[in-house]
Amino acid sequence: MEKVVIVTGASRGIGREIAKQLAKSKMRIIANYNQSEQEAKELKKELEKEGIQIDIIKADITKRKEVQKLIQFTIEKYKKIDVLINNAGISEYKIFTEETDEDWNKIINTNLYSAFIMSQEVLPNMIHQKQGCIINISSIWGITGASLEVLYSISKAGMNGMTKALAKELGPSNIRVNAIAPGIIETKMNNKFSKEELEQIKEEIPLERIGKTQDIAKCVKWLIEDNYTTGQIISVNGGWAI
Ligand code: NAP
């Protein structure tokens, strides 16, 4: 049977492109969304026109009960999970001294706690199969840190630590854990930047362009096909940080 892949936050941006590309590569995709139901339905429709079936499942991945339902659906329907892509995430642009406990909880829960519970809930099946692949969508800021995005940087640095530690723990079970650290990618997440600001950023990038969601999806596909890479944080950033 084809590989069964769960992609969190697949209604928009990077997650949507990952779901699309993997579905076109004959993998069975369970595309998770939370608020953007319309976009998720459109993705399903778009793929159906090409004769490709995917499942779209609503779940707030910061809530363990909803995560459990998502995993239960997958196991009942497909009996296995081969790949988990922890993609869903949010960012915030704020001065550190103005950050609140609510901000901390929202960002850390969405970007990091979700990866913790998603990974915990898929692992019994992966360990039983003695194979699996977890890919965490991290960020350049988890490596270098970003001014005005301290909480976001903390969440992604945590994700990088989790990637390395879990890779060591799960290697003997033949489960690979890697992260991709994108630079700046054209999605709604960067709506906060003006055209001029984006031009300025472009000038700092050796490859002289803003990344596309396809750049990340290609790397995800490669990581799934590979079988000797684990514990790595792979920078896909046009050379923005070297
Ligand atoms: P985006 O366009 O804003 O999409 C974010 C996705 O996350 C949406 O599908 C959203 O789903 C989902 N999501 C948010 N909270 C959720 C929750 N509680 N439960 C389930 N899904 C939730 O962002 P993006 O740019 O594609 O970012 C995707 C990932 O790449 C993030 O982890 C981000 O940190 C990382 N990243 C992005 C960039 C960039 O420049 N764009 C750079 C580095 C890293 P709903 O709308 O359905 O709720």
PDB file of C-alpha atoms and ligand atoms in Angstrom:
ATOM      1  CA  MET A   1       0.000   0.000   0.000  1.00  0.00           C
ATOM      2  CA  GLU A   2       1.069   3.599  -0.632  1.00  0.00           C
ATOM      3  CA  LYS A   3       2.662   5.612   2.153  1.00  0.00           C
ATOM      4  CA  VAL A   4       0.130   7.141   4.557  1.00  0.00           C
ATOM      5  CA  VAL A   5       1.062  10.716   5.429  1.00  0.00           C
ATOM      6  CA  ILE A   6      -0.467  13.164   7.933  1.00  0.00           C
ATOM      7  CA  VAL A   7       0.197  16.851   7.200  1.00  0.00           C
ATOM      8  CA  THR A   8      -0.836  19.344   9.882  1.00  0.00           C
ATOM      9  CA  GLY A   9      -1.943  22.830   8.802  1.00  0.00           C
ATOM     10  CA  ALA A  10      -2.532  21.750   5.210  1.00  0.00           C
ATOM     11  CA  SER A  11      -5.279  24.256   4.406  1.00  0.00           C
ATOM     12  CA  ARG A  12      -2.899  27.039   3.402  1.00  0.00           C
ATOM     13  CA  GLY A  13       0.654  27.951   2.504  1.00  0.00           C
ATOM     14  CA  ILE A  14       3.490  25.454   2.900  1.00  0.00           C
ATOM     15  CA  GLY A  15       1.342  22.625   4.310  1.00  0.00           C
ATOM     16  CA  ARG A  16      -1.105  22.854   1.416  1.00  0.00           C
ATOM     17  CA  GLU A  17       1.714  22.572  -1.144  1.00  0.00           C
ATOM     18  CA  ILE A  18       3.288  19.641   0.728  1.00  0.00           C
ATOM     19  CA  ALA A  19      -0.081  17.835   0.770  1.00  0.00           C
ATOM     20  CA  LYS A  20      -0.589  18.546  -2.938  1.00  0.00           C
ATOM     21  CA  GLN A  21       2.846  17.390  -4.092  1.00  0.00           C
ATOM     22  CA  LEU A  22       2.833  14.229  -1.983  1.00  0.00           C
ATOM     23  CA  ALA A  23      -0.709  13.326  -3.112  1.00  0.00           C
ATOM     24  CA  LYS A  24       0.459  13.714  -6.725  1.00  0.00           C
ATOM     25  CA  SER A  25       3.326  11.336  -5.884  1.00  0.00           C
ATOM     26  CA  LYS A  26       0.791   8.641  -5.016  1.00  0.00           C
ATOM     27  CA  MET A  27       0.915   8.963  -1.231  1.00  0.00           C
ATOM     28  CA  ARG A  28      -2.327   8.833   0.834  1.00  0.00           C
ATOM     29  CA  ILE A  29      -2.703  12.239   2.428  1.00  0.00           C
ATOM     30  CA  ILE A  30      -4.597  13.124   5.576  1.00  0.00           C
ATOM     31  CA  ALA A  31      -4.676  16.910   5.354  1.00  0.00           C
ATOM     32  CA  ASN A  32      -5.390  18.575   8.687  1.00  0.00           C
ATOM     33  CA  TYR A  33      -6.865  22.042   9.052  1.00  0.00           C
ATOM     34  CA  ASN A  34      -8.414  24.015  11.879  1.00  0.00           C
ATOM     35  CA  GLN A  35     -10.106  27.271  10.846  1.00  0.00           C
ATOM     36  CA  SER A  36      -9.751  27.364   7.062  1.00  0.00           C
ATOM     37  CA  GLU A  37     -12.429  24.819   6.149  1.00  0.00           C
ATOM     38  CA  GLN A  38     -13.214  26.449   2.805  1.00  0.00           C
ATOM     39  CA  GLU A  39      -9.567  26.319   1.688  1.00  0.00           C
ATOM     40  CA  ALA A  40      -9.279  22.673   2.782  1.00  0.00           C
ATOM     41  CA  LYS A  41     -12.404  21.763   0.785  1.00  0.00           C
ATOM     42  CA  GLU A  42     -10.999  23.580  -2.253  1.00  0.00           C
ATOM     43  CA  LEU A  43      -7.750  21.600  -1.993  1.00  0.00           C
ATOM     44  CA  LYS A  44      -9.717  18.345  -1.896  1.00  0.00           C
ATOM     45  CA  LYS A  45     -11.781  19.421  -4.920  1.00  0.00           C
ATOM     46  CA  GLU A  46      -8.726  20.548  -6.871  1.00  0.00           C
ATOM     47  CA  LEU A  47      -7.082  17.143  -6.420  1.00  0.00           C
ATOM     48  CA  GLU A  48     -10.297  15.242  -7.139  1.00  0.00           C
ATOM     49  CA  LYS A  49     -10.349  16.884 -10.577  1.00  0.00           C
ATOM     50  CA  GLU A  50      -7.064  15.047 -11.229  1.00  0.00           C
ATOM     51  CA  GLY A  51      -8.509  11.785  -9.905  1.00  0.00           C
ATOM     52  CA  ILE A  52      -6.669  12.017  -6.565  1.00  0.00           C
ATOM     53  CA  GLN A  53      -8.442  11.368  -3.250  1.00  0.00           C
ATOM     54  CA  ILE A  54      -7.329  12.917   0.015  1.00  0.00           C
ATOM     55  CA  ASP A  55      -8.918  13.124   3.463  1.00  0.00           C
ATOM     56  CA  ILE A  56      -9.359  16.541   5.036  1.00  0.00           C
ATOM     57  CA  ILE A  57      -9.736  16.444   8.813  1.00  0.00           C
ATOM     58  CA  LYS A  58     -10.498  19.330  11.135  1.00  0.00           C
ATOM     59  CA  ALA A  59      -8.530  19.297  14.382  1.00  0.00           C
ATOM     60  CA  ASP A  60      -7.027  21.937  16.624  1.00  0.00           C
ATOM     61  CA  ILE A  61      -3.606  20.363  17.010  1.00  0.00           C
ATOM     62  CA  THR A  62      -3.018  22.136  20.328  1.00  0.00           C
ATOM     63  CA  LYS A  63      -5.682  19.879  21.907  1.00  0.00           C
ATOM     64  CA  ARG A  64      -4.671  16.293  22.685  1.00  0.00           C
ATOM     65  CA  LYS A  65      -8.236  14.924  22.378  1.00  0.00           C
ATOM     66  CA  GLU A  66      -8.578  16.377  18.856  1.00  0.00           C
ATOM     67  CA  VAL A  67      -5.153  15.021  17.907  1.00  0.00           C
ATOM     68  CA  GLN A  68      -6.177  11.577  19.174  1.00  0.00           C
ATOM     69  CA  LYS A  69      -9.315  11.688  16.988  1.00  0.00           C
ATOM     70  CA  LEU A  70      -7.201  12.603  13.953  1.00  0.00           C
ATOM     71  CA  ILE A  71      -4.841   9.666  14.567  1.00  0.00           C
ATOM     72  CA  GLN A  72      -7.731   7.293  15.323  1.00  0.00           C
ATOM     73  CA  PHE A  73      -9.397   8.219  12.024  1.00  0.00           C
ATOM     74  CA  THR A  74      -6.163   7.486  10.162  1.00  0.00           C
ATOM     75  CA  ILE A  75      -5.492   4.138  11.832  1.00  0.00           C
ATOM     76  CA  GLU A  76      -9.092   2.966  11.415  1.00  0.00           C
ATOM     77  CA  LYS A  77      -9.084   3.846   7.710  1.00  0.00           C
ATOM     78  CA  TYR A  78      -5.529   2.936   6.672  1.00  0.00           C
ATOM     79  CA  LYS A  79      -4.221   0.742   9.543  1.00  0.00           C
ATOM     80  CA  LYS A  80      -0.879   2.561   9.562  1.00  0.00           C
ATOM     81  CA  ILE A  81       0.916   5.916   9.551  1.00  0.00           C
ATOM     82  CA  ASP A  82       4.198   6.120   7.632  1.00  0.00           C
ATOM     83  CA  VAL A  83       4.931   9.831   7.764  1.00  0.00           C
ATOM     84  CA  LEU A  84       4.010  12.715  10.080  1.00  0.00           C
ATOM     85  CA  ILE A  85       4.651  16.264   8.951  1.00  0.00           C
ATOM     86  CA  ASN A  86       4.404  18.747  11.815  1.00  0.00           C
ATOM     87  CA  ASN A  87       3.813  21.856   9.719  1.00  0.00           C
ATOM     88  CA  ALA A  88       1.043  23.915  11.381  1.00  0.00           C
ATOM     89  CA  GLY A  89       2.381  27.051  12.973  1.00  0.00           C
ATOM     90  CA  ILE A  90       1.798  30.705  13.722  1.00  0.00           C
ATOM     91  CA  SER A  91       4.080  33.706  14.034  1.00  0.00           C
ATOM     92  CA  GLU A  92       3.864  37.035  15.794  1.00  0.00           C
ATOM     93  CA  TYR A  93       5.790  40.270  15.453  1.00  0.00           C
ATOM     94  CA  LYS A  94       6.047  41.995  18.846  1.00  0.00           C
ATOM     95  CA  ILE A  95       8.489  43.670  21.207  1.00  0.00           C
ATOM     96  CA  PHE A  96       9.618  41.106  23.793  1.00  0.00           C
ATOM     97  CA  THR A  97       8.703  43.248  26.814  1.00  0.00           C
ATOM     98  CA  GLU A  98       5.126  43.461  25.514  1.00  0.00           C
ATOM     99  CA  GLU A  99       4.666  39.717  25.157  1.00  0.00           C
ATOM    100  CA  THR A 100       2.054  38.272  27.545  1.00  0.00           C
ATOM    101  CA  ASP A 101       1.567  34.861  29.114  1.00  0.00           C
ATOM    102  CA  GLU A 102      -1.273  34.385  26.613  1.00  0.00           C
ATOM    103  CA  ASP A 103       1.157  35.053  23.728  1.00  0.00           C
ATOM    104  CA  TRP A 104       3.610  32.540  25.181  1.00  0.00           C
ATOM    105  CA  ASN A 105       0.907  29.873  25.539  1.00  0.00           C
ATOM    106  CA  LYS A 106      -0.507  30.479  22.062  1.00  0.00           C
ATOM    107  CA  ILE A 107       2.811  30.361  20.212  1.00  0.00           C
ATOM    108  CA  ILE A 108       4.478  27.597  22.193  1.00  0.00           C
ATOM    109  CA  ASN A 109       1.323  25.455  22.135  1.00  0.00           C
ATOM    110  CA  THR A 110       0.719  25.887  18.411  1.00  0.00           C
ATOM    111  CA  ASN A 111       4.316  25.549  17.238  1.00  0.00           C
ATOM    112  CA  LEU A 112       5.872  23.183  19.764  1.00  0.00           C
ATOM    113  CA  TYR A 113       3.400  21.448  22.085  1.00  0.00           C
ATOM    114  CA  SER A 114       1.454  20.353  18.987  1.00  0.00           C
ATOM    115  CA  ALA A 115       4.551  18.626  17.573  1.00  0.00           C
ATOM    116  CA  PHE A 116       5.063  16.930  20.955  1.00  0.00           C
ATOM    117  CA  ILE A 117       1.524  15.514  21.134  1.00  0.00           C
ATOM    118  CA  MET A 118       1.250  14.687  17.414  1.00  0.00           C
ATOM    119  CA  SER A 119       4.540  12.759  17.605  1.00  0.00           C
ATOM    120  CA  GLN A 120       3.537  10.956  20.814  1.00  0.00           C
ATOM    121  CA  GLU A 121       0.209   9.881  19.349  1.00  0.00           C
ATOM    122  CA  VAL A 122       1.589   8.532  16.021  1.00  0.00           C
ATOM    123  CA  LEU A 123       4.564   6.749  17.552  1.00  0.00           C
ATOM    124  CA  PRO A 124       2.900   3.593  18.936  1.00  0.00           C
ATOM    125  CA  ASN A 125       1.891   2.708  15.368  1.00  0.00           C
ATOM    126  CA  MET A 126       5.278   3.616  13.873  1.00  0.00           C
ATOM    127  CA  ILE A 127       7.164   1.674  16.547  1.00  0.00           C
ATOM    128  CA  HIS A 128       4.888  -1.316  15.956  1.00  0.00           C
ATOM    129  CA  GLN A 129       5.610  -1.130  12.201  1.00  0.00           C
ATOM    130  CA  LYS A 130       9.309  -0.645  12.985  1.00  0.00           C
ATOM    131  CA  GLN A 131       9.421   2.164  10.470  1.00  0.00           C
ATOM    132  CA  GLY A 132       8.419   5.784  10.220  1.00  0.00           C
ATOM    133  CA  CYS A 133       9.427   9.285   9.319  1.00  0.00           C
ATOM    134  CA  ILE A 134       8.700  12.528  11.170  1.00  0.00           C
ATOM    135  CA  ILE A 135       9.414  15.862   9.504  1.00  0.00           C
ATOM    136  CA  ASN A 136       9.172  19.052  11.539  1.00  0.00           C
ATOM    137  CA  ILE A 137       8.740  22.337   9.695  1.00  0.00           C
ATOM    138  CA  SER A 138      10.943  24.589  11.773  1.00  0.00           C
ATOM    139  CA  SER A 139      12.434  27.956  10.761  1.00  0.00           C
ATOM    140  CA  ILE A 140      15.650  29.840  10.113  1.00  0.00           C
ATOM    141  CA  TRP A 141      14.807  31.778  13.303  1.00  0.00           C
ATOM    142  CA  GLY A 142      15.088  28.623  15.401  1.00  0.00           C
ATOM    143  CA  ILE A 143      18.772  28.598  14.429  1.00  0.00           C
ATOM    144  CA  THR A 144      19.727  32.284  14.291  1.00  0.00           C
ATOM    145  CA  GLY A 145      17.007  33.925  16.450  1.00  0.00           C
ATOM    146  CA  ALA A 146      14.936  36.867  15.217  1.00  0.00           C
ATOM    147  CA  SER A 147      14.416  40.290  16.714  1.00  0.00           C
ATOM    148  CA  LEU A 148      10.690  40.928  17.443  1.00  0.00           C
ATOM    149  CA  GLU A 149      10.014  37.202  17.092  1.00  0.00           C
ATOM    150  CA  VAL A 150      11.521  35.898  20.317  1.00  0.00           C
ATOM    151  CA  LEU A 151       8.663  33.537  21.231  1.00  0.00           C
ATOM    152  CA  TYR A 152       8.561  32.208  17.664  1.00  0.00           C
ATOM    153  CA  SER A 153      12.347  31.692  17.750  1.00  0.00           C
ATOM    154  CA  ILE A 154      12.048  29.842  21.077  1.00  0.00           C
ATOM    155  CA  SER A 155       9.334  27.562  19.684  1.00  0.00           C
ATOM    156  CA  LYS A 156      11.391  26.670  16.604  1.00  0.00           C
ATOM    157  CA  ALA A 157      14.623  26.206  18.578  1.00  0.00           C
ATOM    158  CA  GLY A 158      12.655  23.817  20.799  1.00  0.00           C
ATOM    159  CA  MET A 159      11.494  21.980  17.717  1.00  0.00           C
ATOM    160  CA  ASN A 160      15.101  21.632  16.569  1.00  0.00           C
ATOM    161  CA  GLY A 161      16.119  20.185  19.939  1.00  0.00           C
ATOM    162  CA  MET A 162      13.217  17.777  19.843  1.00  0.00           C
ATOM    163  CA  THR A 163      14.212  16.693  16.317  1.00  0.00           C
ATOM    164  CA  LYS A 164      17.767  15.804  17.335  1.00  0.00           C
ATOM    165  CA  ALA A 165      16.872  14.095  20.627  1.00  0.00           C
ATOM    166  CA  LEU A 166      13.990  12.081  19.156  1.00  0.00           C
ATOM    167  CA  ALA A 167      16.164  10.980  16.217  1.00  0.00           C
ATOM    168  CA  LYS A 168      18.587   9.441  18.700  1.00  0.00           C
ATOM    169  CA  GLU A 169      15.830   7.775  20.722  1.00  0.00           C
ATOM    170  CA  LEU A 170      13.940   6.422  17.711  1.00  0.00           C
ATOM    171  CA  GLY A 171      16.814   5.416  15.414  1.00  0.00           C
ATOM    172  CA  PRO A 172      16.851   1.830  16.777  1.00  0.00           C
ATOM    173  CA  SER A 173      13.133   1.588  15.881  1.00  0.00           C
ATOM    174  CA  ASN A 174      13.985   2.574  12.288  1.00  0.00           C
ATOM    175  CA  ILE A 175      12.136   5.877  12.652  1.00  0.00           C
ATOM    176  CA  ARG A 176      13.832   8.943  11.162  1.00  0.00           C
ATOM    177  CA  VAL A 177      13.199  12.427  12.550  1.00  0.00           C
ATOM    178  CA  ASN A 178      14.323  15.520  10.661  1.00  0.00           C
ATOM    179  CA  ALA A 179      13.438  19.199  10.454  1.00  0.00           C
ATOM    180  CA  ILE A 180      13.371  21.650   7.600  1.00  0.00           C
ATOM    181  CA  ALA A 181      14.269  25.244   8.451  1.00  0.00           C
ATOM    182  CA  PRO A 182      12.819  27.478   5.735  1.00  0.00           C
ATOM    183  CA  GLY A 183      14.033  31.037   5.243  1.00  0.00           C
ATOM    184  CA  ILE A 184      11.305  33.345   3.984  1.00  0.00           C
ATOM    185  CA  ILE A 185       8.568  31.718   1.915  1.00  0.00           C
ATOM    186  CA  GLU A 186       5.717  33.359  -0.008  1.00  0.00           C
ATOM    187  CA  THR A 187       2.656  32.663   2.189  1.00  0.00           C
ATOM    188  CA  LYS A 188       0.042  34.558   4.208  1.00  0.00           C
ATOM    189  CA  MET A 189       2.413  34.347   7.184  1.00  0.00           C
ATOM    190  CA  ASN A 190       4.458  37.129   5.594  1.00  0.00           C
ATOM    191  CA  ASN A 191       1.535  39.466   4.836  1.00  0.00           C
ATOM    192  CA  LYS A 192       2.931  41.636   7.626  1.00  0.00           C
ATOM    193  CA  PHE A 193       5.777  42.782   5.335  1.00  0.00           C
ATOM    194  CA  SER A 194       5.325  45.610   2.814  1.00  0.00           C
ATOM    195  CA  LYS A 195       6.544  45.273  -0.783  1.00  0.00           C
ATOM    196  CA  GLU A 196       9.529  47.477   0.051  1.00  0.00           C
ATOM    197  CA  GLU A 197      10.433  45.348   3.070  1.00  0.00           C
ATOM    198  CA  LEU A 198      10.255  42.188   0.979  1.00  0.00           C
ATOM    199  CA  GLU A 199      12.555  43.791  -1.629  1.00  0.00           C
ATOM    200  CA  GLN A 200      15.013  44.622   1.147  1.00  0.00           C
ATOM    201  CA  ILE A 201      14.959  41.050   2.418  1.00  0.00           C
ATOM    202  CA  LYS A 202      15.504  39.759  -1.131  1.00  0.00           C
ATOM    203  CA  GLU A 203      18.713  41.781  -1.326  1.00  0.00           C
ATOM    204  CA  GLU A 204      20.060  39.893   1.705  1.00  0.00           C
ATOM    205  CA  ILE A 205      19.433  36.477   0.093  1.00  0.00           C
ATOM    206  CA  PRO A 206      22.289  35.138  -2.095  1.00  0.00           C
ATOM    207  CA  LEU A 207      19.828  33.410  -4.465  1.00  0.00           C
ATOM    208  CA  GLU A 208      18.030  36.774  -4.807  1.00  0.00           C
ATOM    209  CA  ARG A 209      14.468  35.586  -4.381  1.00  0.00           C
ATOM    210  CA  ILE A 210      11.825  34.846  -1.766  1.00  0.00           C
ATOM    211  CA  GLY A 211      11.291  31.098  -1.422  1.00  0.00           C
ATOM    212  CA  LYS A 212       8.253  29.326  -2.814  1.00  0.00           C
ATOM    213  CA  THR A 213       6.146  26.719  -1.049  1.00  0.00           C
ATOM    214  CA  GLN A 214       7.322  24.283  -3.752  1.00  0.00           C
ATOM    215  CA  ASP A 215      10.922  24.681  -2.528  1.00  0.00           C
ATOM    216  CA  ILE A 216       9.887  23.243   0.845  1.00  0.00           C
ATOM    217  CA  ALA A 217       7.612  20.540  -0.593  1.00  0.00           C
ATOM    218  CA  LYS A 218      10.488  19.218  -2.735  1.00  0.00           C
ATOM    219  CA  CYS A 219      12.707  18.864   0.318  1.00  0.00           C
ATOM    220  CA  VAL A 220       9.920  17.071   2.230  1.00  0.00           C
ATOM    221  CA  LYS A 221       9.511  14.591  -0.637  1.00  0.00           C
ATOM    222  CA  TRP A 222      13.252  13.953  -0.703  1.00  0.00           C
ATOM    223  CA  LEU A 223      13.337  13.346   3.069  1.00  0.00           C
ATOM    224  CA  ILE A 224      10.504  10.812   2.795  1.00  0.00           C
ATOM    225  CA  GLU A 225      12.251   8.912  -0.007  1.00  0.00           C
ATOM    226  CA  ASP A 226      15.638   8.944   1.720  1.00  0.00           C
ATOM    227  CA  ASN A 227      16.457   6.323   4.345  1.00  0.00           C
ATOM    228  CA  TYR A 228      19.773   7.304   5.920  1.00  0.00           C
ATOM    229  CA  THR A 229      19.215  10.893   7.049  1.00  0.00           C
ATOM    230  CA  THR A 230      18.097  11.512  10.614  1.00  0.00           C
ATOM    231  CA  GLY A 231      18.435  14.171  13.308  1.00  0.00           C
ATOM    232  CA  GLN A 232      19.160  16.918  10.777  1.00  0.00           C
ATOM    233  CA  ILE A 233      17.910  20.495  10.556  1.00  0.00           C
ATOM    234  CA  ILE A 234      17.952  21.164   6.827  1.00  0.00           C
ATOM    235  CA  SER A 235      18.109  24.829   5.857  1.00  0.00           C
ATOM    236  CA  VAL A 236      16.121  25.698   2.733  1.00  0.00           C
ATOM    237  CA  ASN A 237      16.673  29.441   2.709  1.00  0.00           C
ATOM    238  CA  GLY A 238      18.356  30.562  -0.524  1.00  0.00           C
ATOM    239  CA  GLY A 239      21.566  31.049   1.440  1.00  0.00           C
ATOM    240  CA  TRP A 240      20.042  33.718   3.720  1.00  0.00           C
ATOM    241  CA  ALA A 241      21.868  32.177   6.699  1.00  0.00           C
ATOM    242  CA  ILE A 242      24.948  30.088   6.022  1.00  0.00           C
TER     243      ILE A 242
HETATM  244  P1  NAP B   1       0.248  29.946   6.923  1.00  0.00           P
HETATM  245  O1  NAP B   1       0.089  30.188   5.473  1.00  0.00           O
HETATM  246  O2  NAP B   1      -0.133  31.008   7.872  1.00  0.00           O
HETATM  247  O3  NAP B   1      -0.508  28.581   7.280  1.00  0.00           O
HETATM  248  C1  NAP B   1      -0.505  28.111   8.603  1.00  0.00           C
HETATM  249  C2  NAP B   1      -1.259  26.808   8.680  1.00  0.00           C
HETATM  250  O4  NAP B   1      -1.215  26.349  10.033  1.00  0.00           O
HETATM  251  C3  NAP B   1      -2.711  26.915   8.271  1.00  0.00           C
HETATM  252  O5  NAP B   1      -3.054  25.849   7.437  1.00  0.00           O
HETATM  253  C4  NAP B   1      -3.453  26.832   9.606  1.00  0.00           C
HETATM  254  O6  NAP B   1      -4.702  26.161   9.483  1.00  0.00           O
HETATM  255  C5  NAP B   1      -2.531  25.950  10.401  1.00  0.00           C
HETATM  256  N1  NAP B   1      -2.748  26.061  11.845  1.00  0.00           N
HETATM  257  C6  NAP B   1      -2.491  27.115  12.660  1.00  0.00           C
HETATM  258  N2  NAP B   1      -2.907  26.843  13.917  1.00  0.00           N
HETATM  259  C7  NAP B   1      -3.432  25.586  13.889  1.00  0.00           C
HETATM  260  C8  NAP B   1      -4.031  24.742  14.857  1.00  0.00           C
HETATM  261  N3  NAP B   1      -4.166  25.123  16.148  1.00  0.00           N
HETATM  262  N4  NAP B   1      -4.478  23.519  14.466  1.00  0.00           N
HETATM  263  C9  NAP B   1      -4.353  23.111  13.189  1.00  0.00           C
HETATM  264  N5  NAP B   1      -3.800  23.872  12.218  1.00  0.00           N
HETATM  265  C10 NAP B   1      -3.358  25.095  12.565  1.00  0.00           C
HETATM  266  O7  NAP B   1       1.775  29.626   7.284  1.00  0.00           O
HETATM  267  P2  NAP B   1       2.967  29.001   6.427  1.00  0.00           P
HETATM  268  O8  NAP B   1       3.829  30.100   6.007  1.00  0.00           O
HETATM  269  O9  NAP B   1       2.456  28.036   5.436  1.00  0.00           O
HETATM  270  O10 NAP B   1       3.719  28.220   7.601  1.00  0.00           O
HETATM  271  C11 NAP B   1       3.739  26.809   7.718  1.00  0.00           C
HETATM  272  C12 NAP B   1       4.892  26.417   8.647  1.00  0.00           C
HETATM  273  O11 NAP B   1       6.128  26.873   8.082  1.00  0.00           O
HETATM  274  C13 NAP B   1       4.809  27.060  10.033  1.00  0.00           C
HETATM  275  O12 NAP B   1       5.193  26.147  11.014  1.00  0.00           O
HETATM  276  C14 NAP B   1       5.797  28.209   9.948  1.00  0.00           C
HETATM  277  O13 NAP B   1       6.325  28.557  11.196  1.00  0.00           O
HETATM  278  C15 NAP B   1       6.864  27.607   9.039  1.00  0.00           C
HETATM  279  N6  NAP B   1       7.685  28.624   8.368  1.00  0.00           N
HETATM  280  C16 NAP B   1       7.140  29.514   7.484  1.00  0.00           C
HETATM  281  C17 NAP B   1       7.980  30.462   6.888  1.00  0.00           C
HETATM  282  C18 NAP B   1       7.448  31.487   5.907  1.00  0.00           C
HETATM  283  O14 NAP B   1       8.220  32.402   5.536  1.00  0.00           O
HETATM  284  N7  NAP B   1       6.213  31.394   5.426  1.00  0.00           N
HETATM  285  C19 NAP B   1       9.339  30.496   7.190  1.00  0.00           C
HETATM  286  C20 NAP B   1       9.852  29.578   8.099  1.00  0.00           C
HETATM  287  C21 NAP B   1       9.025  28.639   8.672  1.00  0.00           C
HETATM  288  P3  NAP B   1      -6.154  26.889   9.599  1.00  0.00           P
HETATM  289  O15 NAP B   1      -6.040  28.188   8.857  1.00  0.00           O
HETATM  290  O16 NAP B   1      -7.071  25.904   8.961  1.00  0.00           O
HETATM  291  O17 NAP B   1      -6.420  27.078  11.062  1.00  0.00           O
END
